[in-house]
């Protein structure tokens, strides 16, 4: 850890997506986090991107399946199980 | 068909109950993912049904203790791909507007910003309906839409998406990163088209 040097804005920004997805190696996560603690502009941009991702994820999770689809599928599964000779 | 189902008669009932236990919590998001991948509600229902039956029939090949969700969504993705293989993707790569990183951030800066007010781009995004966000996702070409769907809707990690799609993790990473940039452009276009921000919307739509 003592050999790590600080990231520049460019080096941190290049890791924006992977950092937000926690897909970086631990030492890279640390270096980006350290950069963000000392760079208000980058911290603002990273925070913005994180909020965009969260907003999209939240909105997309509100898409609901048709109300009767779940029961139809489970009934079909029952029929499939019975036709295969399994337990009713 | 019968060969595929041999294991069901041989398998213990408990294994089948486990399938349903594993399946049930995934049905809602499976429908959402299928809808984004097929862009059509009827197709999405068919895909979920087909996926469920295929998964049930091949449940003997599932390794207990491994990531059921990734296994299930691999089948779902294959169902979507096979259904759409014969259909041409209406969005060509040349039509894609691949925005820079922080596209929405930059668009927000172009609008007037009050010093301590809410970020205009985030406010705009917040005012979009779920269906409008879905339409932006569904405007992505197949290779980006599928990866982005597994990421946003299923919340899968890169390695699980790679396993589900049988792709190298580097390919997943690059497609996902690019999908996000294109998605931001699409989201802004949707906001413009719906009059949430001033842009190319009304006049151009009236006089194309």
PDB file of C-alpha atoms in Angstrom:
ATOM      1  CA  UNK A   1       0.000   0.000   0.000  1.00  0.00           C
ATOM      2  CA  UNK A   2       2.865   2.350   0.718  1.00  0.00           C
ATOM      3  CA  UNK A   3       3.931   2.281  -2.960  1.00  0.00           C
ATOM      4  CA  UNK A   4       0.581   3.672  -4.187  1.00  0.00           C
ATOM      5  CA  UNK A   5       0.605   7.147  -5.631  1.00  0.00           C
ATOM      6  CA  UNK A   6      -2.351   9.459  -5.838  1.00  0.00           C
ATOM      7  CA  UNK A   7      -4.587   9.469  -8.893  1.00  0.00           C
ATOM      8  CA  UNK A   8      -4.942  12.533 -11.073  1.00  0.00           C
ATOM      9  CA  UNK A   9      -8.418  13.684 -12.101  1.00  0.00           C
ATOM     10  CA  UNK A  10      -7.946  11.944 -15.450  1.00  0.00           C
ATOM     11  CA  UNK A  11      -6.900   8.670 -13.858  1.00  0.00           C
ATOM     12  CA  UNK A  12      -9.830   8.758 -11.468  1.00  0.00           C
ATOM     13  CA  UNK A  13     -12.300   9.712 -14.191  1.00  0.00           C
ATOM     14  CA  UNK A  14     -11.122   6.824 -16.387  1.00  0.00           C
ATOM     15  CA  UNK A  15     -12.324   4.511 -13.606  1.00  0.00           C
ATOM     16  CA  UNK A  16     -15.677   6.229 -13.069  1.00  0.00           C
ATOM     17  CA  UNK A  17     -17.953   3.397 -14.246  1.00  0.00           C
ATOM     18  CA  UNK A  18     -15.982   0.581 -12.646  1.00  0.00           C
ATOM     19  CA  UNK A  19     -15.718   2.515  -9.406  1.00  0.00           C
ATOM     20  CA  UNK A  20     -19.460   3.118  -9.169  1.00  0.00           C
ATOM     21  CA  UNK A  21     -20.063  -0.576  -9.844  1.00  0.00           C
ATOM     22  CA  UNK A  22     -17.416  -1.601  -7.294  1.00  0.00           C
ATOM     23  CA  UNK A  23     -15.681  -3.573 -10.007  1.00  0.00           C
ATOM     24  CA  UNK A  24     -12.175  -2.214  -9.361  1.00  0.00           C
ATOM     25  CA  UNK A  25      -9.445  -3.985  -7.446  1.00  0.00           C
ATOM     26  CA  UNK A  26      -9.357  -2.933  -3.766  1.00  0.00           C
ATOM     27  CA  UNK A  27      -6.260  -0.784  -4.195  1.00  0.00           C
ATOM     28  CA  UNK A  28      -7.809   1.046  -7.151  1.00  0.00           C
ATOM     29  CA  UNK A  29     -11.022   1.592  -5.198  1.00  0.00           C
ATOM     30  CA  UNK A  30      -8.921   3.089  -2.451  1.00  0.00           C
ATOM     31  CA  UNK A  31      -7.044   5.403  -4.806  1.00  0.00           C
ATOM     32  CA  UNK A  32     -10.222   6.680  -6.449  1.00  0.00           C
ATOM     33  CA  UNK A  33     -11.869   7.198  -3.067  1.00  0.00           C
ATOM     34  CA  UNK A  34      -8.817   9.077  -1.890  1.00  0.00           C
ATOM     35  CA  UNK A  35      -8.901  11.302  -4.972  1.00  0.00           C
ATOM     36  CA  UNK A  36     -12.586  12.064  -4.473  1.00  0.00           C
ATOM     37  CA  UNK A  37     -11.952  13.090  -0.887  1.00  0.00           C
ATOM     38  CA  UNK A  38      -9.539  15.755  -2.101  1.00  0.00           C
ATOM     39  CA  UNK A  39     -11.228  16.864  -5.346  1.00  0.00           C
ATOM     40  CA  UNK A  40     -14.587  18.546  -5.026  1.00  0.00           C
ATOM     41  CA  UNK A  41     -15.230  18.715  -8.772  1.00  0.00           C
ATOM     42  CA  UNK A  42     -14.620  15.011  -9.372  1.00  0.00           C
ATOM     43  CA  UNK A  43     -16.610  14.119  -6.265  1.00  0.00           C
ATOM     44  CA  UNK A  44     -19.525  16.151  -7.641  1.00  0.00           C
ATOM     45  CA  UNK A  45     -19.371  14.447 -11.037  1.00  0.00           C
ATOM     46  CA  UNK A  46     -19.093  10.959  -9.557  1.00  0.00           C
ATOM     47  CA  UNK A  47     -22.000  11.675  -7.252  1.00  0.00           C
ATOM     48  CA  UNK A  48     -24.052  12.917 -10.204  1.00  0.00           C
ATOM     49  CA  UNK A  49     -23.395   9.733 -12.181  1.00  0.00           C
ATOM     50  CA  UNK A  50     -24.254   7.578  -9.205  1.00  0.00           C
ATOM     51  CA  UNK A  51     -27.579   9.378  -8.813  1.00  0.00           C
ATOM     52  CA  UNK A  52     -28.365   8.891 -12.514  1.00  0.00           C
ATOM     53  CA  UNK A  53     -27.720   5.156 -12.231  1.00  0.00           C
ATOM     54  CA  UNK A  54     -29.854   4.917  -9.112  1.00  0.00           C
ATOM     55  CA  UNK A  55     -32.700   6.895 -10.643  1.00  0.00           C
ATOM     56  CA  UNK A  56     -32.731   4.730 -13.785  1.00  0.00           C
ATOM     57  CA  UNK A  57     -32.612   1.558 -11.698  1.00  0.00           C
ATOM     58  CA  UNK A  58     -35.472   2.750  -9.486  1.00  0.00           C
ATOM     59  CA  UNK A  59     -37.651   3.782 -12.420  1.00  0.00           C
ATOM     60  CA  UNK A  60     -37.066   0.535 -14.290  1.00  0.00           C
ATOM     61  CA  UNK A  61     -37.962  -1.510 -11.228  1.00  0.00           C
ATOM     62  CA  UNK A  62     -41.426   0.071 -11.263  1.00  0.00           C
ATOM     63  CA  UNK A  63     -42.379  -1.795 -14.424  1.00  0.00           C
ATOM     64  CA  UNK A  64     -44.941  -4.284 -13.153  1.00  0.00           C
ATOM     65  CA  UNK A  65     -45.960  -7.560 -14.649  1.00  0.00           C
ATOM     66  CA  UNK A  66     -49.612  -8.026 -15.654  1.00  0.00           C
ATOM     67  CA  UNK A  67     -51.593  -8.885 -12.490  1.00  0.00           C
ATOM     68  CA  UNK A  68     -52.684 -12.336 -13.583  1.00  0.00           C
ATOM     69  CA  UNK A  69     -49.424 -13.419 -15.184  1.00  0.00           C
ATOM     70  CA  UNK A  70     -47.850 -14.751 -11.998  1.00  0.00           C
ATOM     71  CA  UNK A  71     -50.801 -17.013 -11.200  1.00  0.00           C
ATOM     72  CA  UNK A  72     -51.022 -18.198 -14.813  1.00  0.00           C
ATOM     73  CA  UNK A  73     -47.342 -19.100 -14.810  1.00  0.00           C
ATOM     74  CA  UNK A  74     -47.522 -20.969 -11.516  1.00  0.00           C
ATOM     75  CA  UNK A  75     -50.588 -22.866 -12.718  1.00  0.00           C
ATOM     76  CA  UNK A  76     -48.725 -23.795 -15.878  1.00  0.00           C
ATOM     77  CA  UNK A  77     -45.818 -24.977 -13.768  1.00  0.00           C
ATOM     78  CA  UNK A  78     -48.209 -27.186 -11.799  1.00  0.00           C
ATOM     79  CA  UNK A  79     -49.578 -28.664 -15.013  1.00  0.00           C
ATOM     80  CA  UNK A  80     -46.063 -29.249 -16.312  1.00  0.00           C
ATOM     81  CA  UNK A  81     -45.088 -30.972 -13.097  1.00  0.00           C
ATOM     82  CA  UNK A  82     -48.185 -33.185 -13.208  1.00  0.00           C
ATOM     83  CA  UNK A  83     -47.754 -34.084 -16.869  1.00  0.00           C
ATOM     84  CA  UNK A  84     -44.169 -35.048 -16.136  1.00  0.00           C
ATOM     85  CA  UNK A  85     -45.413 -37.489 -13.500  1.00  0.00           C
ATOM     86  CA  UNK A  86     -43.963 -35.607 -10.574  1.00  0.00           C
ATOM     87  CA  UNK A  87     -45.608 -34.859  -7.274  1.00  0.00           C
ATOM     88  CA  UNK A  88     -48.902 -32.884  -7.646  1.00  0.00           C
TER      89      UNK A  88
ATOM     90  CA  UNK B   1     -39.465 -33.600 -24.944  1.00  0.00           C
ATOM     91  CA  UNK B   2     -39.695 -36.798 -22.907  1.00  0.00           C
ATOM     92  CA  UNK B   3     -35.923 -37.081 -22.764  1.00  0.00           C
ATOM     93  CA  UNK B   4     -35.768 -33.579 -21.341  1.00  0.00           C
ATOM     94  CA  UNK B   5     -38.223 -34.463 -18.624  1.00  0.00           C
ATOM     95  CA  UNK B   6     -36.771 -37.801 -17.558  1.00  0.00           C
ATOM     96  CA  UNK B   7     -35.104 -36.267 -14.562  1.00  0.00           C
ATOM     97  CA  UNK B   8     -38.402 -34.959 -13.244  1.00  0.00           C
ATOM     98  CA  UNK B   9     -39.841 -38.380 -12.601  1.00  0.00           C
ATOM     99  CA  UNK B  10     -36.579 -39.545 -11.121  1.00  0.00           C
ATOM    100  CA  UNK B  11     -35.947 -36.447  -9.024  1.00  0.00           C
ATOM    101  CA  UNK B  12     -37.291 -36.029  -5.493  1.00  0.00           C
ATOM    102  CA  UNK B  13     -40.347 -33.768  -5.051  1.00  0.00           C
ATOM    103  CA  UNK B  14     -38.277 -31.541  -2.785  1.00  0.00           C
ATOM    104  CA  UNK B  15     -36.093 -30.566  -5.737  1.00  0.00           C
ATOM    105  CA  UNK B  16     -39.163 -29.391  -7.644  1.00  0.00           C
ATOM    106  CA  UNK B  17     -40.405 -27.375  -4.691  1.00  0.00           C
ATOM    107  CA  UNK B  18     -36.994 -25.762  -4.570  1.00  0.00           C
ATOM    108  CA  UNK B  19     -37.327 -24.762  -8.205  1.00  0.00           C
ATOM    109  CA  UNK B  20     -40.553 -22.925  -7.460  1.00  0.00           C
ATOM    110  CA  UNK B  21     -39.043 -21.323  -4.389  1.00  0.00           C
ATOM    111  CA  UNK B  22     -36.127 -20.082  -6.427  1.00  0.00           C
ATOM    112  CA  UNK B  23     -38.301 -19.029  -9.344  1.00  0.00           C
ATOM    113  CA  UNK B  24     -41.091 -17.104  -7.647  1.00  0.00           C
ATOM    114  CA  UNK B  25     -39.089 -14.070  -6.441  1.00  0.00           C
ATOM    115  CA  UNK B  26     -37.586 -13.655  -9.917  1.00  0.00           C
ATOM    116  CA  UNK B  27     -40.824 -13.579 -11.933  1.00  0.00           C
ATOM    117  CA  UNK B  28     -41.429  -9.835 -11.651  1.00  0.00           C
ATOM    118  CA  UNK B  29     -37.979  -8.799 -12.729  1.00  0.00           C
ATOM    119  CA  UNK B  30     -37.920 -11.558 -15.355  1.00  0.00           C
ATOM    120  CA  UNK B  31     -40.963  -9.963 -16.950  1.00  0.00           C
ATOM    121  CA  UNK B  32     -39.345  -6.526 -16.782  1.00  0.00           C
ATOM    122  CA  UNK B  33     -36.150  -7.813 -18.358  1.00  0.00           C
ATOM    123  CA  UNK B  34     -38.062  -9.660 -21.073  1.00  0.00           C
ATOM    124  CA  UNK B  35     -40.080  -6.537 -21.802  1.00  0.00           C
ATOM    125  CA  UNK B  36     -36.959  -4.421 -22.275  1.00  0.00           C
ATOM    126  CA  UNK B  37     -35.306  -7.090 -24.395  1.00  0.00           C
ATOM    127  CA  UNK B  38     -38.291  -7.806 -26.647  1.00  0.00           C
ATOM    128  CA  UNK B  39     -39.862  -4.315 -26.491  1.00  0.00           C
ATOM    129  CA  UNK B  40     -43.265  -5.954 -26.592  1.00  0.00           C
ATOM    130  CA  UNK B  41     -45.608  -7.006 -23.777  1.00  0.00           C
ATOM    131  CA  UNK B  42     -46.988 -10.113 -25.472  1.00  0.00           C
ATOM    132  CA  UNK B  43     -43.532 -11.292 -26.435  1.00  0.00           C
ATOM    133  CA  UNK B  44     -42.338 -10.623 -22.904  1.00  0.00           C
ATOM    134  CA  UNK B  45     -45.064 -12.832 -21.441  1.00  0.00           C
ATOM    135  CA  UNK B  46     -44.215 -15.591 -23.922  1.00  0.00           C
ATOM    136  CA  UNK B  47     -40.520 -15.311 -23.108  1.00  0.00           C
ATOM    137  CA  UNK B  48     -41.077 -15.567 -19.357  1.00  0.00           C
ATOM    138  CA  UNK B  49     -43.307 -18.590 -19.850  1.00  0.00           C
ATOM    139  CA  UNK B  50     -40.864 -20.267 -22.203  1.00  0.00           C
ATOM    140  CA  UNK B  51     -37.959 -19.503 -19.872  1.00  0.00           C
ATOM    141  CA  UNK B  52     -39.796 -20.935 -16.889  1.00  0.00           C
ATOM    142  CA  UNK B  53     -40.588 -24.175 -18.712  1.00  0.00           C
ATOM    143  CA  UNK B  54     -37.080 -24.527 -20.139  1.00  0.00           C
ATOM    144  CA  UNK B  55     -35.571 -23.887 -16.721  1.00  0.00           C
ATOM    145  CA  UNK B  56     -37.924 -26.391 -15.086  1.00  0.00           C
ATOM    146  CA  UNK B  57     -37.099 -29.071 -17.631  1.00  0.00           C
ATOM    147  CA  UNK B  58     -33.373 -28.575 -17.288  1.00  0.00           C
ATOM    148  CA  UNK B  59     -33.349 -27.959 -13.551  1.00  0.00           C
ATOM    149  CA  UNK B  60     -31.314 -31.149 -13.108  1.00  0.00           C
ATOM    150  CA  UNK B  61     -28.411 -29.359 -14.786  1.00  0.00           C
ATOM    151  CA  UNK B  62     -28.526 -26.517 -12.283  1.00  0.00           C
ATOM    152  CA  UNK B  63     -25.824 -26.865  -9.649  1.00  0.00           C
ATOM    153  CA  UNK B  64     -27.337 -26.211  -6.224  1.00  0.00           C
ATOM    154  CA  UNK B  65     -25.542 -23.465  -4.400  1.00  0.00           C
ATOM    155  CA  UNK B  66     -24.525 -21.615  -7.565  1.00  0.00           C
ATOM    156  CA  UNK B  67     -26.112 -18.364  -8.689  1.00  0.00           C
ATOM    157  CA  UNK B  68     -29.636 -19.426  -9.694  1.00  0.00           C
ATOM    158  CA  UNK B  69     -30.491 -15.938 -10.896  1.00  0.00           C
ATOM    159  CA  UNK B  70     -27.577 -15.873 -13.341  1.00  0.00           C
ATOM    160  CA  UNK B  71     -28.466 -19.410 -14.520  1.00  0.00           C
ATOM    161  CA  UNK B  72     -32.133 -18.461 -14.990  1.00  0.00           C
ATOM    162  CA  UNK B  73     -31.368 -15.229 -16.811  1.00  0.00           C
ATOM    163  CA  UNK B  74     -28.983 -17.012 -19.124  1.00  0.00           C
ATOM    164  CA  UNK B  75     -31.960 -19.109 -20.260  1.00  0.00           C
ATOM    165  CA  UNK B  76     -34.169 -16.023 -20.502  1.00  0.00           C
ATOM    166  CA  UNK B  77     -31.613 -14.177 -22.602  1.00  0.00           C
ATOM    167  CA  UNK B  78     -31.264 -17.161 -24.923  1.00  0.00           C
ATOM    168  CA  UNK B  79     -35.045 -17.273 -25.315  1.00  0.00           C
ATOM    169  CA  UNK B  80     -35.080 -13.592 -26.251  1.00  0.00           C
ATOM    170  CA  UNK B  81     -32.205 -13.962 -28.677  1.00  0.00           C
ATOM    171  CA  UNK B  82     -33.661 -16.990 -30.408  1.00  0.00           C
ATOM    172  CA  UNK B  83     -37.061 -15.311 -30.781  1.00  0.00           C
ATOM    173  CA  UNK B  84     -35.518 -12.209 -32.294  1.00  0.00           C
ATOM    174  CA  UNK B  85     -32.805 -13.798 -34.369  1.00  0.00           C
ATOM    175  CA  UNK B  86     -34.935 -13.655 -37.470  1.00  0.00           C
ATOM    176  CA  UNK B  87     -35.958 -10.051 -36.889  1.00  0.00           C
ATOM    177  CA  UNK B  88     -33.663  -7.273 -37.946  1.00  0.00           C
ATOM    178  CA  UNK B  89     -32.719  -4.839 -35.258  1.00  0.00           C
ATOM    179  CA  UNK B  90     -34.284  -1.597 -36.398  1.00  0.00           C
ATOM    180  CA  UNK B  91     -31.584   0.499 -34.779  1.00  0.00           C
ATOM    181  CA  UNK B  92     -28.354   0.404 -36.720  1.00  0.00           C
ATOM    182  CA  UNK B  93     -25.013   1.185 -35.215  1.00  0.00           C
ATOM    183  CA  UNK B  94     -24.523   4.122 -37.562  1.00  0.00           C
ATOM    184  CA  UNK B  95     -27.681   5.758 -36.200  1.00  0.00           C
ATOM    185  CA  UNK B  96     -26.366   5.693 -32.678  1.00  0.00           C
ATOM    186  CA  UNK B  97     -25.475   8.898 -31.017  1.00  0.00           C
ATOM    187  CA  UNK B  98     -22.765   7.881 -28.600  1.00  0.00           C
ATOM    188  CA  UNK B  99     -22.585  10.721 -26.134  1.00  0.00           C
ATOM    189  CA  UNK B 100     -19.543  11.599 -24.074  1.00  0.00           C
ATOM    190  CA  UNK B 101     -19.309  10.573 -20.463  1.00  0.00           C
ATOM    191  CA  UNK B 102     -21.275  12.848 -18.151  1.00  0.00           C
ATOM    192  CA  UNK B 103     -23.631  13.710 -21.018  1.00  0.00           C
ATOM    193  CA  UNK B 104     -26.558  14.491 -18.726  1.00  0.00           C
ATOM    194  CA  UNK B 105     -24.294  16.411 -16.400  1.00  0.00           C
ATOM    195  CA  UNK B 106     -23.169  18.588 -19.296  1.00  0.00           C
ATOM    196  CA  UNK B 107     -26.716  19.079 -20.576  1.00  0.00           C
ATOM    197  CA  UNK B 108     -27.733  20.165 -17.097  1.00  0.00           C
ATOM    198  CA  UNK B 109     -24.941  22.742 -17.056  1.00  0.00           C
ATOM    199  CA  UNK B 110     -26.308  24.209 -20.307  1.00  0.00           C
ATOM    200  CA  UNK B 111     -29.544  25.031 -18.525  1.00  0.00           C
ATOM    201  CA  UNK B 112     -29.682  27.874 -16.084  1.00  0.00           C
ATOM    202  CA  UNK B 113     -28.648  26.665 -12.663  1.00  0.00           C
ATOM    203  CA  UNK B 114     -29.415  28.337  -9.373  1.00  0.00           C
ATOM    204  CA  UNK B 115     -26.362  28.303  -7.109  1.00  0.00           C
ATOM    205  CA  UNK B 116     -27.830  26.016  -4.460  1.00  0.00           C
ATOM    206  CA  UNK B 117     -30.819  24.745  -6.403  1.00  0.00           C
ATOM    207  CA  UNK B 118     -31.463  21.190  -7.473  1.00  0.00           C
ATOM    208  CA  UNK B 119     -29.455  19.900 -10.409  1.00  0.00           C
ATOM    209  CA  UNK B 120     -31.631  20.539 -13.501  1.00  0.00           C
ATOM    210  CA  UNK B 121     -30.603  17.322 -15.253  1.00  0.00           C
ATOM    211  CA  UNK B 122     -31.350  15.191 -12.205  1.00  0.00           C
ATOM    212  CA  UNK B 123     -34.654  17.020 -11.716  1.00  0.00           C
ATOM    213  CA  UNK B 124     -35.532  16.319 -15.331  1.00  0.00           C
ATOM    214  CA  UNK B 125     -34.648  12.662 -14.957  1.00  0.00           C
ATOM    215  CA  UNK B 126     -36.730  12.517 -11.801  1.00  0.00           C
ATOM    216  CA  UNK B 127     -39.771  13.828 -13.685  1.00  0.00           C
ATOM    217  CA  UNK B 128     -39.591  11.100 -16.316  1.00  0.00           C
ATOM    218  CA  UNK B 129     -42.157   8.324 -15.904  1.00  0.00           C
ATOM    219  CA  UNK B 130     -40.983   4.741 -15.551  1.00  0.00           C
ATOM    220  CA  UNK B 131     -42.339   3.950 -19.014  1.00  0.00           C
ATOM    221  CA  UNK B 132     -40.378   6.853 -20.495  1.00  0.00           C
ATOM    222  CA  UNK B 133     -37.143   5.598 -18.928  1.00  0.00           C
ATOM    223  CA  UNK B 134     -38.016   2.138 -20.219  1.00  0.00           C
ATOM    224  CA  UNK B 135     -38.515   3.549 -23.714  1.00  0.00           C
ATOM    225  CA  UNK B 136     -35.015   5.058 -23.599  1.00  0.00           C
ATOM    226  CA  UNK B 137     -33.548   1.705 -22.591  1.00  0.00           C
ATOM    227  CA  UNK B 138     -35.542  -0.077 -25.245  1.00  0.00           C
ATOM    228  CA  UNK B 139     -34.187   2.299 -27.889  1.00  0.00           C
ATOM    229  CA  UNK B 140     -30.726   0.800 -27.464  1.00  0.00           C
ATOM    230  CA  UNK B 141     -29.594  -1.782 -30.028  1.00  0.00           C
ATOM    231  CA  UNK B 142     -29.715  -5.429 -28.936  1.00  0.00           C
ATOM    232  CA  UNK B 143     -26.127  -5.918 -27.838  1.00  0.00           C
ATOM    233  CA  UNK B 144     -26.242  -2.899 -25.545  1.00  0.00           C
ATOM    234  CA  UNK B 145     -29.847  -3.280 -24.428  1.00  0.00           C
ATOM    235  CA  UNK B 146     -29.415  -6.853 -23.230  1.00  0.00           C
ATOM    236  CA  UNK B 147     -26.333  -6.052 -21.161  1.00  0.00           C
ATOM    237  CA  UNK B 148     -27.910  -2.882 -19.756  1.00  0.00           C
ATOM    238  CA  UNK B 149     -31.105  -4.730 -18.868  1.00  0.00           C
ATOM    239  CA  UNK B 150     -29.267  -7.371 -16.875  1.00  0.00           C
ATOM    240  CA  UNK B 151     -27.340  -4.594 -15.152  1.00  0.00           C
ATOM    241  CA  UNK B 152     -30.163  -2.184 -14.360  1.00  0.00           C
ATOM    242  CA  UNK B 153     -33.115  -4.508 -13.915  1.00  0.00           C
ATOM    243  CA  UNK B 154     -31.470  -7.589 -12.479  1.00  0.00           C
ATOM    244  CA  UNK B 155     -28.662  -5.817 -10.688  1.00  0.00           C
ATOM    245  CA  UNK B 156     -26.193  -8.486 -11.819  1.00  0.00           C
ATOM    246  CA  UNK B 157     -22.466  -7.985 -11.452  1.00  0.00           C
ATOM    247  CA  UNK B 158     -20.222  -7.993 -14.516  1.00  0.00           C
ATOM    248  CA  UNK B 159     -19.128 -11.601 -14.020  1.00  0.00           C
ATOM    249  CA  UNK B 160     -22.727 -12.783 -13.703  1.00  0.00           C
ATOM    250  CA  UNK B 161     -23.726 -10.901 -16.849  1.00  0.00           C
ATOM    251  CA  UNK B 162     -20.732 -12.451 -18.619  1.00  0.00           C
ATOM    252  CA  UNK B 163     -21.827 -15.906 -17.462  1.00  0.00           C
ATOM    253  CA  UNK B 164     -25.435 -15.285 -18.449  1.00  0.00           C
ATOM    254  CA  UNK B 165     -24.474 -14.124 -21.948  1.00  0.00           C
ATOM    255  CA  UNK B 166     -21.451 -16.373 -22.395  1.00  0.00           C
ATOM    256  CA  UNK B 167     -19.272 -13.340 -23.130  1.00  0.00           C
ATOM    257  CA  UNK B 168     -15.836 -12.332 -21.865  1.00  0.00           C
ATOM    258  CA  UNK B 169     -16.078  -9.993 -18.915  1.00  0.00           C
ATOM    259  CA  UNK B 170     -14.136  -7.330 -20.845  1.00  0.00           C
ATOM    260  CA  UNK B 171     -16.807  -7.331 -23.540  1.00  0.00           C
ATOM    261  CA  UNK B 172     -19.515  -6.940 -20.920  1.00  0.00           C
ATOM    262  CA  UNK B 173     -17.622  -4.067 -19.347  1.00  0.00           C
ATOM    263  CA  UNK B 174     -17.107  -2.154 -22.595  1.00  0.00           C
ATOM    264  CA  UNK B 175     -20.674  -2.726 -23.798  1.00  0.00           C
ATOM    265  CA  UNK B 176     -22.139  -1.687 -20.493  1.00  0.00           C
ATOM    266  CA  UNK B 177     -20.073   1.465 -20.267  1.00  0.00           C
ATOM    267  CA  UNK B 178     -21.030   2.441 -23.788  1.00  0.00           C
ATOM    268  CA  UNK B 179     -24.667   1.499 -23.166  1.00  0.00           C
ATOM    269  CA  UNK B 180     -24.751   3.971 -20.278  1.00  0.00           C
ATOM    270  CA  UNK B 181     -23.449   6.778 -22.448  1.00  0.00           C
ATOM    271  CA  UNK B 182     -25.963   6.049 -25.209  1.00  0.00           C
ATOM    272  CA  UNK B 183     -28.725   5.701 -22.618  1.00  0.00           C
ATOM    273  CA  UNK B 184     -28.020   9.187 -21.267  1.00  0.00           C
ATOM    274  CA  UNK B 185     -28.434  10.610 -24.776  1.00  0.00           C
ATOM    275  CA  UNK B 186     -31.693   8.688 -25.202  1.00  0.00           C
ATOM    276  CA  UNK B 187     -32.995   9.834 -21.828  1.00  0.00           C
ATOM    277  CA  UNK B 188     -32.388  13.454 -22.747  1.00  0.00           C
ATOM    278  CA  UNK B 189     -34.105  12.952 -26.094  1.00  0.00           C
ATOM    279  CA  UNK B 190     -37.112  11.437 -24.330  1.00  0.00           C
ATOM    280  CA  UNK B 191     -37.193  14.415 -21.961  1.00  0.00           C
ATOM    281  CA  UNK B 192     -37.086  16.792 -24.936  1.00  0.00           C
ATOM    282  CA  UNK B 193     -39.731  14.864 -26.829  1.00  0.00           C
ATOM    283  CA  UNK B 194     -42.022  15.080 -23.816  1.00  0.00           C
ATOM    284  CA  UNK B 195     -41.475  18.787 -23.336  1.00  0.00           C
ATOM    285  CA  UNK B 196     -39.624  18.434 -20.029  1.00  0.00           C
ATOM    286  CA  UNK B 197     -36.726  20.444 -21.396  1.00  0.00           C
ATOM    287  CA  UNK B 198     -36.524  22.824 -24.296  1.00  0.00           C
ATOM    288  CA  UNK B 199     -34.967  21.164 -27.282  1.00  0.00           C
ATOM    289  CA  UNK B 200     -35.668  19.775 -30.678  1.00  0.00           C
ATOM    290  CA  UNK B 201     -39.118  18.541 -29.647  1.00  0.00           C
ATOM    291  CA  UNK B 202     -42.164  20.509 -30.669  1.00  0.00           C
ATOM    292  CA  UNK B 203     -41.147  22.533 -33.685  1.00  0.00           C
ATOM    293  CA  UNK B 204     -39.190  19.695 -35.275  1.00  0.00           C
ATOM    294  CA  UNK B 205     -41.898  17.170 -34.576  1.00  0.00           C
ATOM    295  CA  UNK B 206     -44.466  19.495 -36.135  1.00  0.00           C
ATOM    296  CA  UNK B 207     -42.241  20.255 -39.159  1.00  0.00           C
ATOM    297  CA  UNK B 208     -39.908  17.314 -39.621  1.00  0.00           C
TER     298      UNK B 208
END
